[in-house]
Amino acid sequence: MDKKWLPLTVVLGVAGLAVLTASLWPEEEKPPLPRTLCHGALSRQTAELIDDGKGGEVSAEEWESKGQGGLTVFKGCGVKRANPDSDDPRGIFNLIVEDSRNDPGPRKNAVPLGPGATGWAIPEEASATLPAGCAARMGSTAPYIRVTLLVPSQNPEKKLVDRDTAIRNNTAIVREAATNLARLAGCG
């Protein structure tokens, strides 16, 4: 080999080795974005349980802020569906995660979430309380972290779905959200 090509060969060899190392280096595993919604609380499949009858691809708009009045946890998520006639997605439901100083208890005519979960569901709303210790793990001094699902389209007056289906869907969503958030916080 001609000595004048030696520096170029060395540089190209080092660059090739760097590219190979970078491509093989393990990265922190994160689930693909299309599989998780709402700060990792929901799977796309569960989020699709609620439909206003117009179809469309599911997406989410997530936000976080400091809670009010000394509370520190507030995360929100608006789940939307694509409109076939416009570029603006329409809101389907909101999922709110917040710390609370008190547990307000169930709403009138609410159905309990079932074994292993603390909370309730009605056709247009559901709420679950994360296990004890989650508030501290999430950086809150409040005793409770609540997950609240708000689904205005399932209001019984709109008659889009029957009461039992709405409650079953809300229960599945709020239970999955509470379970996943507790797992992410290391308290459930």
XYZ file of C-alpha atoms in Angstrom:
188
model
C 0.000 0.000 0.000
C 1.175 3.467 -0.833
C 2.043 5.473 2.332
C 0.110 8.512 1.139
C -3.186 6.556 1.462
C -2.460 5.271 4.987
C -3.984 8.265 6.891
C -7.174 8.100 4.805
C -7.445 4.344 5.385
C -7.038 4.804 9.155
C -9.629 7.615 9.292
C -12.157 5.614 7.255
C -11.545 2.524 9.403
C -12.113 4.462 12.645
C -15.260 6.112 11.221
C -16.617 2.739 10.124
C -15.941 1.256 13.553
C -17.715 4.215 15.223
C -20.802 3.761 13.016
C -20.881 0.025 13.702
C -20.534 0.562 17.462
C -23.298 3.191 17.512
C -25.681 0.954 15.587
C -25.090 -2.016 17.903
C -25.054 -0.106 21.205
C -28.174 -0.973 23.270
C -30.600 1.873 23.805
C -33.129 2.330 26.585
C -36.170 0.416 25.442
C -39.329 2.449 25.064
C -42.576 1.204 23.620
C -43.253 2.503 20.139
C -45.263 5.733 20.249
C -48.278 4.342 18.396
C -48.771 1.726 21.133
C -49.019 4.075 24.120
C -51.093 7.127 24.861
C -51.624 9.476 27.783
C -48.166 9.455 29.389
C -47.942 5.669 28.974
C -51.245 5.028 30.766
C -53.254 3.570 27.873
C -52.756 1.212 25.007
C -54.165 2.287 21.680
C -56.485 -0.741 21.742
C -58.034 0.313 25.051
C -58.327 3.950 23.975
C -60.267 2.797 20.906
C -63.004 1.293 23.107
C -64.746 4.646 23.155
C -66.078 5.735 19.806
C -68.632 8.373 18.952
C -69.789 6.343 15.970
C -67.836 8.362 13.394
C -64.637 6.269 13.395
C -61.232 7.735 12.632
C -57.640 7.112 13.740
C -56.958 7.635 17.456
C -54.376 10.183 18.623
C -53.670 11.976 21.879
C -52.661 15.419 23.028
C -50.804 15.233 26.346
C -50.016 18.008 28.800
C -48.494 18.406 32.255
C -48.478 21.207 34.776
C -47.987 21.766 38.454
C -51.133 21.131 40.481
C -52.938 23.997 42.183
C -52.938 24.925 45.865
C -49.680 23.210 46.778
C -50.506 20.024 44.862
C -47.735 18.874 42.562
C -49.106 16.273 40.152
C -51.291 17.147 37.213
C -51.134 15.296 33.925
C -53.792 15.389 31.301
C -54.499 13.793 28.008
C -57.119 14.452 25.393
C -57.826 11.460 23.184
C -59.039 12.420 19.734
C -60.153 10.788 16.516
C -59.392 11.945 13.008
C -62.191 13.588 11.042
C -62.712 12.245 7.541
C -63.869 15.688 6.323
C -61.257 17.961 7.927
C -57.739 18.135 9.317
C -58.978 18.972 12.823
C -59.410 15.901 15.046
C -62.443 15.747 17.311
C -62.173 15.147 21.055
C -63.420 11.799 22.341
C -62.397 11.754 26.013
C -60.022 13.274 28.547
C -57.917 11.407 31.077
C -56.708 13.424 34.077
C -54.123 12.274 36.647
C -53.890 14.479 39.725
C -53.039 14.384 43.389
C -55.783 15.091 45.897
C -56.028 15.755 49.591
C -59.302 13.848 49.916
C -61.101 10.948 48.297
C -64.474 12.291 47.156
C -66.080 8.861 46.992
C -68.347 7.563 44.232
C -70.922 9.522 42.268
C -74.615 8.815 42.585
C -75.619 5.574 40.773
C -71.955 4.672 40.203
C -70.736 1.114 39.726
C -67.564 -0.041 41.571
C -64.543 -0.844 39.366
C -64.345 -4.380 40.722
C -61.777 -6.440 42.616
C -58.267 -5.049 42.869
C -59.265 -1.481 42.008
C -60.563 1.417 44.056
C -62.976 3.605 42.164
C -66.249 3.833 40.311
C -67.781 4.338 36.876
C -70.868 5.945 35.362
C -71.569 6.257 31.612
C -69.873 9.638 31.150
C -67.163 9.457 33.835
C -64.971 7.075 35.819
C -62.411 7.493 38.575
C -59.745 5.272 40.118
C -57.451 5.909 43.059
C -53.902 4.640 42.753
C -52.571 2.366 45.527
C -51.237 3.837 48.777
C -47.699 5.071 48.389
C -48.083 6.151 44.760
C -48.522 9.806 45.681
C -45.146 9.913 47.436
C -43.490 7.986 44.575
C -44.879 10.562 42.146
C -43.523 13.483 44.184
C -46.720 14.526 45.960
C -47.355 15.249 49.620
C -51.086 14.602 49.133
C -52.404 11.190 50.209
C -54.145 10.318 46.938
C -53.461 10.173 43.223
C -56.663 9.945 41.209
C -57.161 9.013 37.580
C -60.342 10.523 36.163
C -61.884 9.713 32.804
C -64.328 12.223 31.318
C -66.426 11.033 28.354
C -69.068 13.612 27.411
C -70.117 11.644 24.304
C -71.329 8.760 26.494
C -73.787 10.916 28.407
C -76.977 8.793 28.597
C -78.988 11.655 27.084
C -76.989 11.361 23.830
C -77.915 7.653 23.500
C -74.770 6.756 21.521
C -74.146 3.610 23.587
C -76.169 1.803 26.207
C -75.398 2.348 29.908
C -73.802 -1.070 30.463
C -71.454 -0.771 27.481
C -70.433 2.744 28.502
C -69.698 1.646 32.076
C -67.792 -1.435 30.888
C -65.654 0.688 28.514
C -64.989 3.362 31.153
C -64.057 0.720 33.706
C -61.590 -0.932 31.308
C -59.943 2.396 30.461
C -59.617 3.758 33.991
C -58.435 0.392 35.377
C -55.740 0.091 32.689
C -54.652 3.693 33.233
C -54.402 3.249 37.023
C -52.540 -0.058 36.694
C -50.038 1.282 34.148
C -49.414 4.539 36.033
C -48.844 2.643 39.299
C -46.418 0.316 37.506
C -44.562 3.287 35.949
C -44.303 4.953 39.359
C -43.121 1.692 40.960
C -45.976 1.497 43.454
C -48.315 -1.092 42.039
